[in-house]
Amino acid sequence: MFDRQAALMILRDRVDPTIADVIADLIENGRDAELNRANPIGLARKRNLDETLAIDGFVHATRLGLFELSWNVVCPGCGGVLLAAEHLSHLERERYTCALCAADCRPGLDESVEVTFTVNPAVRAIAAHRPESMSSWDYARQLYWGSGSTLPEDIGAISRDALVGVFDLPPGRLKAVDLDLSPGLIIVFDPVTHTSSFIEISGASASERQDAACVIPGTAGWTATANLRPGPARLIIENQTGGRALPTIWRAGDALVALVSGRQPTLDAKRLLSNQTFRDIHGATLFDPHQRFQIKSLTFVFSDITGSSALYERVGDLAAFDLVRAHFRALEAIIARYGGAVVKTIGDAVMASFADPLDAVKAALAMRGGIHANDTTSGDHDIVLKIGVHAGPCLAVILNNQQDYFGQTVNAAARIQSLARPDAIVLSQTVASTPGLPALLSCGNMVVERSMQSLRGMERKVEVLEIRNQQAASGKGGPN
């Protein structure tokens, strides 16, 4: 039998106490809907919590068996969940079809794959664990739509301009719905089987009743079309599946678009993969080596120790090794604090990823300052960093048995780091144009210089922004 209290005690030892208390309160007192596909980002903003700490808390809670994690492919149009998978490796298809929008969706990690957390049934039973017991609207709202949708809890709050009706149809049964049709488009959508019938209403008005059959088969993603004229009509909805169907009749138009377009921030897969706690726990078990996932924009920070050979010669291998190891620990803590994760270390260099470029720059500034603060010598600056920051599209892959990233953006980020002078940070123009960056840089005693530079392997020069502190700018920033 699962010991919930013991798991919560361990959770309090591993995560921020405030986050642990919030999760414990959610489990004890939260509504069923709050415990199904819980959204750490939405919860953090609602309760004024640190988002990274909230993610850490739910990751640890999942590790302890309090919650179950789900990777959901979400339609960018309507926000519906096209696939809910226990493991990222289960996202094997290159495209998924939304029957409601009649559109294809590619599972990009920063746009169409959200990560949610549902309470373990052994911890607390909720309605979503028994879908057959849920009302038609609760099923649609909690199990079809994703955690970013802002649909009303009360079906009565939905405009009749968008919603015609919601029905509960047992297996093998028929439902006749009489309507007075006006020009436009009617969609009969079943959120259980993800099937639709599209009925276009156009032409001259009909004086006699028209009949149209809307079949719900057992094939997910199936769609059918029909044409009717304005006027009286009867829709015959047939559930041909072996289970319950919940057909909903929508009227396409501005009201429906406004309803399904409402969004709140969610935890996307890109951000979770750049969470240090998640990487530490799951490592290379995220997906199969043959898989690769597209990311439209991810920010990379590369740091390296300048003058490392001279350091080894000056202090000796043993002392240098201890310094470098302490430097790795310090950087990992700083990177995690700003919502990033160490991807790998390469010799004396560190490669880290961040979902947000502004967080990456904040981390880079803190990395440089943190190394100075942790300097154990009397002002000799034994560890002096050169840091580069760049953002762009890439692929998430498994390389050398660890989760890694591949593509031109990664290569360019490493080359941009090589442009940095000792104790300096170089930003690509992509990162330099991030909203909020000028305000961030104006807060410190920094010298900022723009220049055009050549990157190895690239024909055209690129514009970069170099950030140095006043000491480094005056030539006292460390060895070359």
Tab-separated table of C-alpha atoms in Angstrom:
chain	number	residue	atom	x	y	z
A	1	MET	CA	0.000	0.000	0.000
A	2	PHE	CA	1.345	3.434	-0.950
A	3	ASP	CA	2.461	5.531	2.041
A	4	ARG	CA	1.482	9.042	1.027
A	5	GLN	CA	2.689	10.722	4.213
A	6	ALA	CA	6.111	9.083	3.986
A	7	ALA	CA	6.461	10.251	0.374
A	8	LEU	CA	5.483	13.804	1.350
A	9	MET	CA	8.060	13.791	4.151
A	10	ILE	CA	10.781	12.806	1.671
A	11	LEU	CA	9.522	15.482	-0.720
A	12	ARG	CA	9.931	18.135	1.996
A	13	ASP	CA	13.550	17.071	2.409
A	14	ARG	CA	14.310	17.372	-1.319
A	15	VAL	CA	12.512	20.483	-2.558
A	16	ASP	CA	11.786	24.028	-1.480
A	17	PRO	CA	9.575	23.874	1.661
A	18	THR	CA	6.979	26.257	0.229
A	19	ILE	CA	6.663	24.173	-2.934
A	20	ALA	CA	6.395	20.971	-0.885
A	21	ASP	CA	3.594	22.511	1.203
A	22	VAL	CA	1.732	23.629	-1.923
A	23	ILE	CA	1.942	20.144	-3.453
A	24	ALA	CA	0.837	18.526	-0.183
A	25	ASP	CA	-2.104	20.935	0.087
A	26	LEU	CA	-3.034	20.271	-3.529
A	27	ILE	CA	-3.104	16.524	-2.901
A	28	GLU	CA	-5.126	16.902	0.302
A	29	ASN	CA	-7.541	19.665	-0.628
A	30	GLY	CA	-7.348	20.324	-4.366
A	31	ARG	CA	-10.351	19.802	-6.619
A	32	ASP	CA	-10.282	16.792	-8.921
A	33	ALA	CA	-9.723	19.018	-11.961
A	34	GLU	CA	-6.657	20.588	-10.304
A	35	LEU	CA	-5.067	17.169	-9.795
A	36	ASN	CA	-5.610	16.074	-13.381
A	37	ARG	CA	-2.956	17.331	-15.807
A	38	ALA	CA	-1.627	19.755	-13.228
A	39	ASN	CA	0.271	22.645	-14.786
A	40	PRO	CA	3.293	23.703	-12.647
A	41	ILE	CA	3.718	26.988	-14.532
A	42	GLY	CA	0.082	27.988	-14.163
A	43	LEU	CA	0.137	26.969	-10.495
A	44	ALA	CA	3.338	28.931	-9.831
A	45	ARG	CA	1.941	32.099	-11.398
A	46	LYS	CA	-1.380	31.734	-9.631
A	47	ARG	CA	0.303	31.380	-6.225
A	48	ASN	CA	3.279	33.679	-6.881
A	49	LEU	CA	5.856	30.881	-6.679
A	50	ASP	CA	9.211	30.477	-8.376
A	51	GLU	CA	8.521	28.575	-11.608
A	52	THR	CA	11.786	26.610	-11.635
A	53	LEU	CA	11.267	25.493	-8.029
A	54	ALA	CA	7.697	24.475	-8.880
A	55	ILE	CA	8.947	22.330	-11.774
A	56	ASP	CA	11.585	20.792	-9.486
A	57	GLY	CA	8.873	20.001	-6.947
A	58	PHE	CA	6.627	18.172	-9.399
A	59	VAL	CA	9.571	16.286	-10.905
A	60	HIS	CA	10.563	15.023	-7.452
A	61	ALA	CA	6.909	14.295	-6.622
A	62	THR	CA	6.726	12.131	-9.737
A	63	ARG	CA	9.934	10.345	-8.785
A	64	LEU	CA	8.372	9.571	-5.385
A	65	GLY	CA	5.184	8.190	-6.971
A	66	LEU	CA	2.880	11.017	-5.910
A	67	PHE	CA	2.179	12.079	-9.498
A	68	GLU	CA	2.356	10.553	-12.957
A	69	LEU	CA	3.977	12.535	-15.758
A	70	SER	CA	2.463	12.813	-19.225
A	71	TRP	CA	3.885	14.134	-22.510
A	72	ASN	CA	0.936	15.554	-24.454
A	73	VAL	CA	0.936	16.411	-28.155
A	74	VAL	CA	-1.264	19.506	-28.297
A	75	CYS	CA	-2.941	20.944	-31.372
A	76	PRO	CA	-1.693	24.524	-31.831
A	77	GLY	CA	-5.079	25.497	-33.232
A	78	CYS	CA	-7.655	24.366	-30.676
A	79	GLY	CA	-5.390	23.277	-27.801
A	80	GLY	CA	-6.727	19.720	-27.813
A	81	VAL	CA	-4.538	16.806	-26.715
A	82	LEU	CA	-3.951	14.558	-29.705
A	83	LEU	CA	-1.817	12.064	-27.797
A	84	ALA	CA	-1.062	11.621	-24.088
A	85	ALA	CA	2.062	9.504	-23.597
A	86	GLU	CA	3.729	8.170	-20.477
A	87	HIS	CA	7.162	8.449	-22.095
A	88	LEU	CA	8.594	10.855	-24.647
A	89	SER	CA	9.743	7.824	-26.617
A	90	HIS	CA	6.075	7.045	-27.350
A	91	LEU	CA	5.862	10.105	-29.625
A	92	GLU	CA	6.912	8.052	-32.638
A	93	ARG	CA	4.924	9.738	-35.412
A	94	GLU	CA	6.159	12.776	-37.306
A	95	ARG	CA	2.664	14.241	-37.492
A	96	TYR	CA	-0.657	13.967	-35.692
A	97	THR	CA	-4.063	14.989	-37.041
A	98	CYS	CA	-6.551	17.115	-35.127
A	99	ALA	CA	-10.045	16.001	-36.088
A	100	LEU	CA	-11.625	19.156	-34.684
A	101	CYS	CA	-9.401	21.528	-36.680
A	102	ALA	CA	-8.918	19.120	-39.609
A	103	ALA	CA	-5.221	20.002	-39.533
A	104	ASP	CA	-1.910	18.208	-39.039
A	105	CYS	CA	0.436	18.920	-36.150
A	106	ARG	CA	4.148	18.113	-35.874
A	107	PRO	CA	5.303	17.352	-32.308
A	108	GLY	CA	7.855	20.146	-31.804
A	109	LEU	CA	9.088	20.223	-28.226
A	110	ASP	CA	8.627	23.963	-27.757
A	111	GLU	CA	5.253	24.407	-29.402
A	112	SER	CA	3.121	21.306	-29.431
A	113	VAL	CA	4.325	19.051	-26.603
A	114	GLU	CA	3.237	20.009	-23.102
A	115	VAL	CA	4.156	18.187	-19.891
A	116	THR	CA	1.554	17.677	-17.174
A	117	PHE	CA	1.281	15.842	-13.857
A	118	THR	CA	-1.716	13.777	-12.692
A	119	VAL	CA	-2.023	12.515	-9.154
A	120	ASN	CA	-1.307	8.797	-8.763
A	121	PRO	CA	-4.576	6.873	-8.157
A	122	ALA	CA	-2.848	5.135	-5.234
A	123	VAL	CA	-2.390	8.566	-3.641
A	124	ARG	CA	-5.848	9.976	-4.303
A	125	ALA	CA	-8.634	8.874	-6.616
A	126	ILE	CA	-10.065	11.578	-8.884
A	127	ALA	CA	-12.748	11.606	-11.561
A	128	ALA	CA	-10.210	11.533	-14.418
A	129	HIS	CA	-9.082	8.075	-13.247
A	130	ARG	CA	-12.600	6.883	-14.114
A	131	PRO	CA	-13.470	8.648	-17.375
A	132	GLU	CA	-16.677	6.673	-17.749
A	133	SER	CA	-18.031	8.470	-14.668
A	134	MET	CA	-17.343	11.996	-15.927
A	135	SER	CA	-19.957	14.270	-17.383
A	136	SER	CA	-19.737	15.042	-21.092
A	137	TRP	CA	-18.287	18.521	-20.589
A	138	ASP	CA	-15.910	17.538	-17.771
A	139	TYR	CA	-14.541	14.778	-19.983
A	140	ALA	CA	-14.001	17.158	-22.886
A	141	ARG	CA	-12.523	19.923	-20.755
A	142	GLN	CA	-10.236	17.731	-18.628
A	143	LEU	CA	-9.280	14.889	-20.970
A	144	TYR	CA	-9.437	16.343	-24.454
A	145	TRP	CA	-8.172	19.873	-23.943
A	146	GLY	CA	-4.678	20.553	-22.651
A	147	SER	CA	-3.545	22.301	-19.492
A	148	GLY	CA	-3.083	25.592	-21.353
A	149	SER	CA	-6.732	25.916	-22.367
A	150	THR	CA	-8.878	28.387	-20.447
A	151	LEU	CA	-12.271	26.832	-21.112
A	152	PRO	CA	-15.040	27.580	-18.586
A	153	GLU	CA	-15.898	24.900	-16.059
A	154	ASP	CA	-19.624	25.488	-16.542
A	155	ILE	CA	-20.912	24.433	-19.936
A	156	GLY	CA	-23.695	26.987	-19.546
A	157	ALA	CA	-21.111	29.760	-19.813
A	158	ILE	CA	-20.398	28.877	-23.435
A	159	SER	CA	-22.066	31.044	-26.056
A	160	ARG	CA	-24.745	29.364	-28.129
A	161	ASP	CA	-23.014	30.931	-31.098
A	162	ALA	CA	-20.282	28.343	-30.533
A	163	LEU	CA	-21.971	25.364	-28.895
A	164	VAL	CA	-25.112	23.710	-30.222
A	165	GLY	CA	-25.250	20.703	-27.907
A	166	VAL	CA	-23.362	17.994	-25.985
A	167	PHE	CA	-24.598	14.401	-25.803
A	168	ASP	CA	-23.740	11.137	-24.056
A	169	LEU	CA	-24.120	8.236	-26.462
A	170	PRO	CA	-23.706	4.613	-25.302
A	171	PRO	CA	-22.088	2.076	-27.654
A	172	GLY	CA	-24.215	1.067	-30.633
A	173	ARG	CA	-26.818	3.771	-30.021
A	174	LEU	CA	-28.238	6.527	-32.220
A	175	LYS	CA	-29.091	10.122	-31.380
A	176	ALA	CA	-31.405	12.258	-33.540
A	177	VAL	CA	-30.863	15.999	-33.245
A	178	ASP	CA	-33.271	18.402	-34.954
A	179	LEU	CA	-31.818	21.774	-35.971
A	180	ASP	CA	-32.751	24.840	-37.949
A	181	LEU	CA	-29.597	25.409	-39.958
A	182	SER	CA	-28.219	28.770	-41.049
A	183	PRO	CA	-25.366	29.232	-43.557
A	184	GLY	CA	-21.962	28.271	-42.197
A	185	LEU	CA	-20.220	25.154	-40.896
A	186	ILE	CA	-21.339	22.658	-38.258
A	187	ILE	CA	-18.816	20.274	-36.646
A	188	VAL	CA	-19.928	17.119	-34.878
A	189	PHE	CA	-16.898	16.187	-32.795
A	190	ASP	CA	-16.349	13.290	-30.392
A	191	PRO	CA	-13.516	13.928	-27.894
A	192	VAL	CA	-13.368	10.243	-26.916
A	193	THR	CA	-12.517	8.848	-30.347
A	194	HIS	CA	-11.163	12.114	-31.826
A	195	THR	CA	-13.474	11.889	-34.848
A	196	SER	CA	-15.497	14.573	-36.620
A	197	SER	CA	-18.162	15.161	-39.203
A	198	PHE	CA	-18.076	18.521	-40.993
A	199	ILE	CA	-21.380	19.745	-42.394
A	200	GLU	CA	-21.293	22.768	-44.681
A	201	ILE	CA	-24.546	24.688	-44.943
A	202	SER	CA	-24.921	26.762	-48.084
A	203	GLY	CA	-27.186	27.440	-51.051
A	204	ALA	CA	-30.891	28.123	-51.249
A	205	SER	CA	-33.045	27.436	-48.190
A	206	ALA	CA	-34.766	24.072	-47.942
A	207	SER	CA	-38.474	23.908	-47.184
A	208	GLU	CA	-38.486	20.266	-46.116
A	209	ARG	CA	-36.378	18.546	-43.483
A	210	GLN	CA	-33.009	17.222	-44.595
A	211	ASP	CA	-31.335	14.250	-42.953
A	212	ALA	CA	-27.595	13.735	-42.495
A	213	ALA	CA	-25.805	10.770	-40.939
A	214	CYS	CA	-22.854	11.435	-38.604
A	215	VAL	CA	-21.029	8.209	-37.825
A	216	ILE	CA	-18.613	7.810	-34.931
A	217	PRO	CA	-16.380	4.907	-35.938
A	218	GLY	CA	-13.614	3.277	-33.952
A	219	THR	CA	-10.842	4.927	-35.978
A	220	ALA	CA	-9.172	7.901	-34.280
A	221	GLY	CA	-8.715	10.983	-36.407
A	222	TRP	CA	-11.455	9.951	-38.834
A	223	THR	CA	-13.386	12.782	-40.463
A	224	ALA	CA	-16.345	12.941	-42.811
A	225	THR	CA	-17.998	15.764	-44.733
A	226	ALA	CA	-21.550	16.510	-45.858
A	227	ASN	CA	-23.420	19.382	-47.486
A	228	LEU	CA	-26.844	20.672	-46.495
A	229	ARG	CA	-28.931	23.709	-47.340
A	230	PRO	CA	-30.167	26.224	-44.769
A	231	GLY	CA	-33.402	25.233	-43.102
A	232	PRO	CA	-34.764	22.321	-41.048
A	233	ALA	CA	-32.484	19.309	-40.670
A	234	ARG	CA	-32.087	16.171	-38.599
A	235	LEU	CA	-28.629	14.881	-37.710
A	236	ILE	CA	-28.509	11.154	-37.013
A	237	ILE	CA	-25.434	10.553	-34.826
A	238	GLU	CA	-24.462	6.879	-34.562
A	239	ASN	CA	-21.909	5.477	-32.122
A	240	GLN	CA	-20.375	2.492	-33.889
A	241	THR	CA	-17.655	2.011	-31.277
A	242	GLY	CA	-17.638	-0.499	-28.481
A	243	GLY	CA	-17.517	2.244	-25.844
A	244	ARG	CA	-19.036	5.505	-24.772
A	245	ALA	CA	-19.066	8.470	-27.169
A	246	LEU	CA	-19.637	12.115	-26.242
A	247	PRO	CA	-20.559	13.899	-29.497
A	248	THR	CA	-20.514	17.676	-29.297
A	249	ILE	CA	-22.035	19.871	-31.989
A	250	TRP	CA	-20.041	23.045	-32.582
A	251	ARG	CA	-20.885	25.961	-34.831
A	252	ALA	CA	-17.687	27.124	-36.555
A	253	GLY	CA	-17.069	30.862	-36.404
A	254	ASP	CA	-15.563	33.654	-34.352
A	255	ALA	CA	-17.210	32.501	-31.101
A	256	LEU	CA	-15.663	29.026	-31.346
A	257	VAL	CA	-12.273	30.424	-32.324
A	258	ALA	CA	-12.330	32.782	-29.340
A	259	LEU	CA	-13.339	29.937	-27.022
A	260	VAL	CA	-10.567	27.518	-27.991
A	261	SER	CA	-7.899	30.198	-28.473
A	262	GLY	CA	-7.738	31.172	-24.811
A	263	ARG	CA	-4.390	30.075	-23.349
A	264	GLN	CA	-2.425	30.173	-20.126
A	265	PRO	CA	1.320	29.400	-19.865
A	266	THR	CA	2.224	25.716	-19.711
A	267	LEU	CA	5.309	23.607	-19.105
A	268	ASP	CA	6.521	22.634	-22.565
A	269	ALA	CA	8.878	19.764	-23.233
A	270	LYS	CA	11.714	22.108	-24.209
A	271	ARG	CA	11.681	23.742	-20.791
A	272	LEU	CA	11.532	20.443	-18.934
A	273	LEU	CA	14.513	19.077	-20.867
A	274	SER	CA	16.410	22.199	-19.766
A	275	ASN	CA	15.583	21.605	-16.104
A	276	GLN	CA	18.602	20.367	-14.146
A	277	THR	CA	16.560	18.306	-11.681
A	278	PHE	CA	14.782	16.502	-14.495
A	279	ARG	CA	18.033	15.764	-16.340
A	280	ASP	CA	19.679	14.510	-13.156
A	281	ILE	CA	16.832	12.089	-12.474
A	282	HIS	CA	16.033	10.862	-15.979
A	283	GLY	CA	19.338	11.159	-17.811
A	284	ALA	CA	19.362	9.304	-21.102
A	285	THR	CA	16.091	7.432	-20.542
A	286	LEU	CA	13.980	10.164	-22.150
A	287	PHE	CA	13.634	8.677	-25.624
A	288	ASP	CA	15.213	6.212	-28.008
A	289	PRO	CA	18.575	6.871	-29.703
A	290	HIS	CA	16.961	6.715	-33.159
A	291	GLN	CA	14.502	9.509	-32.317
A	292	ARG	CA	15.086	13.235	-32.750
A	293	PHE	CA	12.749	16.057	-31.886
A	294	GLN	CA	12.607	19.507	-33.406
A	295	ILE	CA	12.949	22.614	-31.246
A	296	LYS	CA	12.279	25.960	-32.908
A	297	SER	CA	14.395	27.966	-30.506
A	298	LEU	CA	16.655	26.963	-27.614
A	299	THR	CA	19.366	29.048	-25.974
A	300	PHE	CA	22.834	27.634	-25.387
A	301	VAL	CA	25.525	28.895	-23.048
A	302	PHE	CA	29.092	27.720	-23.593
A	303	SER	CA	31.751	28.566	-21.019
A	304	ASP	CA	35.423	27.704	-20.963
A	305	ILE	CA	38.356	28.399	-18.675
A	306	THR	CA	40.880	30.705	-20.243
A	307	GLY	CA	44.557	30.016	-19.646
A	308	SER	CA	43.915	26.544	-18.236
A	309	SER	CA	47.301	25.219	-19.352
A	310	ALA	CA	49.052	27.986	-17.449
A	311	LEU	CA	46.860	27.233	-14.452
A	312	TYR	CA	47.904	23.548	-14.430
A	313	GLU	CA	51.550	24.536	-14.675
A	314	ARG	CA	51.269	27.159	-11.934
A	315	VAL	CA	49.359	25.231	-9.259
A	316	GLY	CA	49.938	21.612	-10.302
A	317	ASP	CA	47.569	18.947	-11.631
A	318	LEU	CA	46.047	17.991	-8.272
A	319	ALA	CA	45.191	21.529	-7.202
A	320	ALA	CA	44.033	22.402	-10.718
A	321	PHE	CA	41.744	19.375	-10.814
A	322	ASP	CA	40.152	20.410	-7.507
A	323	LEU	CA	39.695	23.972	-8.791
A	324	VAL	CA	38.095	22.810	-12.022
A	325	ARG	CA	35.798	20.378	-10.205
A	326	ALA	CA	34.700	23.129	-7.798
A	327	HIS	CA	34.119	25.376	-10.806
A	328	PHE	CA	31.840	22.754	-12.375
A	329	ARG	CA	29.813	22.473	-9.161
A	330	ALA	CA	29.477	26.240	-8.860
A	331	LEU	CA	28.362	26.655	-12.469
A	332	GLU	CA	25.850	23.823	-12.285
A	333	ALA	CA	24.212	25.404	-9.228
A	334	ILE	CA	24.006	28.795	-10.945
A	335	ILE	CA	22.675	27.321	-14.187
A	336	ALA	CA	19.979	25.389	-12.306
A	337	ARG	CA	19.031	28.492	-10.293
A	338	TYR	CA	18.216	30.341	-13.505
A	339	GLY	CA	16.145	27.529	-14.980
A	340	GLY	CA	18.789	25.892	-17.170
A	341	ALA	CA	20.595	22.572	-17.223
A	342	VAL	CA	24.120	21.414	-17.899
A	343	VAL	CA	24.024	19.376	-21.101
A	344	LYS	CA	27.620	18.183	-20.836
A	345	THR	CA	31.155	19.152	-19.964
A	346	ILE	CA	33.911	19.013	-22.563
A	347	GLY	CA	37.331	19.216	-20.959
A	348	ASP	CA	37.205	22.494	-19.017
A	349	ALA	CA	34.166	23.724	-20.939
A	350	VAL	CA	30.496	23.615	-19.978
A	351	MET	CA	27.545	23.459	-22.367
A	352	ALA	CA	24.166	24.423	-20.901
A	353	SER	CA	20.678	24.890	-22.329
A	354	PHE	CA	17.934	27.355	-21.394
A	355	ALA	CA	14.367	27.706	-22.578
A	356	ASP	CA	14.478	31.505	-22.118
A	357	PRO	CA	17.349	33.582	-23.586
A	358	LEU	CA	17.029	36.248	-20.885
A	359	ASP	CA	17.481	33.579	-18.206
A	360	ALA	CA	20.566	32.386	-20.088
A	361	VAL	CA	22.120	35.863	-19.999
A	362	LYS	CA	21.279	36.227	-16.310
A	363	ALA	CA	22.972	32.892	-15.692
A	364	ALA	CA	26.022	33.892	-17.737
A	365	LEU	CA	26.437	37.082	-15.682
A	366	ALA	CA	26.010	35.116	-12.458
A	367	MET	CA	28.479	32.458	-13.648
A	368	ARG	CA	31.150	35.071	-14.181
A	369	GLY	CA	30.430	36.739	-10.836
A	370	GLY	CA	30.111	33.411	-9.038
A	371	ILE	CA	33.506	32.229	-10.180
A	372	HIS	CA	35.082	35.397	-8.774
A	373	ALA	CA	33.202	34.982	-5.507
A	374	ASN	CA	34.377	31.374	-5.171
A	375	ASP	CA	38.005	32.166	-5.999
A	376	THR	CA	40.035	30.554	-3.247
A	377	THR	CA	43.249	32.417	-4.023
A	378	SER	CA	44.330	35.898	-2.985
A	379	GLY	CA	43.210	37.779	-6.043
A	380	ASP	CA	45.074	35.831	-8.711
A	381	HIS	CA	41.828	34.792	-10.495
A	382	ASP	CA	42.862	31.167	-10.961
A	383	ILE	CA	39.590	30.492	-12.834
A	384	VAL	CA	38.688	33.045	-15.509
A	385	LEU	CA	35.805	32.282	-17.867
A	386	LYS	CA	35.038	33.059	-21.474
A	387	ILE	CA	31.301	32.720	-22.140
A	388	GLY	CA	29.185	32.660	-25.313
A	389	VAL	CA	25.384	32.728	-25.622
A	390	HIS	CA	23.405	31.937	-28.773
A	391	ALA	CA	19.851	30.817	-29.567
A	392	GLY	CA	18.136	29.160	-32.503
A	393	PRO	CA	16.570	25.961	-33.850
A	394	CYS	CA	18.054	22.568	-33.066
A	395	LEU	CA	17.282	18.883	-32.631
A	396	ALA	CA	16.980	17.108	-29.290
A	397	VAL	CA	18.806	13.786	-29.647
A	398	ILE	CA	20.516	11.008	-27.717
A	399	LEU	CA	24.288	11.021	-28.261
A	400	ASN	CA	26.833	8.931	-26.345
A	401	ASN	CA	24.083	7.645	-24.074
A	402	GLN	CA	22.980	11.078	-22.924
A	403	GLN	CA	20.367	13.597	-23.971
A	404	ASP	CA	22.057	16.177	-26.184
A	405	TYR	CA	21.373	18.712	-28.929
A	406	PHE	CA	22.443	18.780	-32.548
A	407	GLY	CA	22.536	21.357	-35.329
A	408	GLN	CA	24.045	24.551	-36.640
A	409	THR	CA	22.869	26.567	-33.639
A	410	VAL	CA	24.947	24.392	-31.298
A	411	ASN	CA	28.024	24.735	-33.513
A	412	ALA	CA	27.570	28.509	-33.799
A	413	ALA	CA	27.159	28.843	-30.021
A	414	ALA	CA	30.499	27.128	-29.427
A	415	ARG	CA	32.201	29.365	-32.002
A	416	ILE	CA	30.653	32.502	-30.526
A	417	GLN	CA	32.120	31.506	-27.145
A	418	SER	CA	35.563	31.306	-28.762
A	419	LEU	CA	35.281	35.030	-29.628
A	420	ALA	CA	35.095	36.049	-25.989
A	421	ARG	CA	38.051	37.652	-24.301
A	422	PRO	CA	38.943	36.609	-20.743
A	423	ASP	CA	36.171	37.434	-18.273
A	424	ALA	CA	33.842	38.500	-21.091
A	425	ILE	CA	30.455	37.299	-22.328
A	426	VAL	CA	29.636	37.348	-26.046
A	427	LEU	CA	26.013	37.297	-27.191
A	428	SER	CA	24.823	36.570	-30.685
A	429	GLN	CA	22.534	39.145	-32.282
A	430	THR	CA	19.633	36.719	-31.799
A	431	VAL	CA	20.144	36.823	-28.040
A	432	ALA	CA	21.105	40.511	-27.994
A	433	SER	CA	17.683	41.404	-29.433
A	434	THR	CA	15.840	39.697	-26.553
A	435	PRO	CA	13.217	41.995	-24.946
A	436	GLY	CA	14.332	43.044	-21.487
A	437	LEU	CA	18.053	42.684	-22.172
A	438	PRO	CA	18.883	46.443	-22.250
A	439	ALA	CA	17.269	46.888	-18.827
A	440	LEU	CA	19.219	43.908	-17.484
A	441	LEU	CA	22.556	45.213	-18.750
A	442	SER	CA	21.898	48.734	-17.486
A	443	CYS	CA	21.777	47.482	-13.907
A	444	GLY	CA	25.459	46.525	-13.645
A	445	ASN	CA	28.828	48.197	-14.007
A	446	MET	CA	29.380	46.773	-17.480
A	447	VAL	CA	30.924	47.796	-20.766
A	448	VAL	CA	28.901	46.672	-23.804
A	449	GLU	CA	30.409	46.682	-27.300
A	450	ARG	CA	28.921	45.649	-30.635
A	451	SER	CA	31.088	44.386	-33.455
A	452	MET	CA	31.082	42.309	-36.624
A	453	GLN	CA	33.049	39.085	-36.270
A	454	SER	CA	33.949	36.084	-38.410
A	455	LEU	CA	32.990	32.635	-37.184
A	456	ARG	CA	35.007	29.646	-38.255
A	457	GLY	CA	33.256	27.816	-41.090
A	458	MET	CA	30.902	30.713	-41.910
A	459	GLU	CA	31.413	32.994	-44.917
A	460	ARG	CA	29.553	36.023	-43.633
A	461	LYS	CA	30.504	38.001	-40.581
A	462	VAL	CA	28.000	38.076	-37.750
A	463	GLU	CA	27.097	40.847	-35.344
A	464	VAL	CA	27.827	40.089	-31.695
A	465	LEU	CA	27.560	41.913	-28.392
A	466	GLU	CA	30.443	41.613	-25.928
A	467	ILE	CA	29.814	42.278	-22.234
A	468	ARG	CA	32.730	43.033	-19.917
A	469	ASN	CA	32.907	44.534	-16.490
A	470	GLN	CA	34.846	47.739	-15.945
A	471	GLN	CA	37.851	45.890	-14.502
A	472	ALA	CA	38.113	43.568	-17.500
A	473	ALA	CA	37.643	46.480	-19.896
A	474	SER	CA	40.618	48.237	-18.316
A	475	GLY	CA	42.827	45.229	-18.963
A	476	LYS	CA	42.691	43.673	-15.487
A	477	GLY	CA	40.319	40.858	-16.202
A	478	GLY	CA	42.765	37.966	-16.015
A	479	PRO	CA	45.321	36.194	-18.155
A	480	ASN	CA	45.016	36.025	-21.928
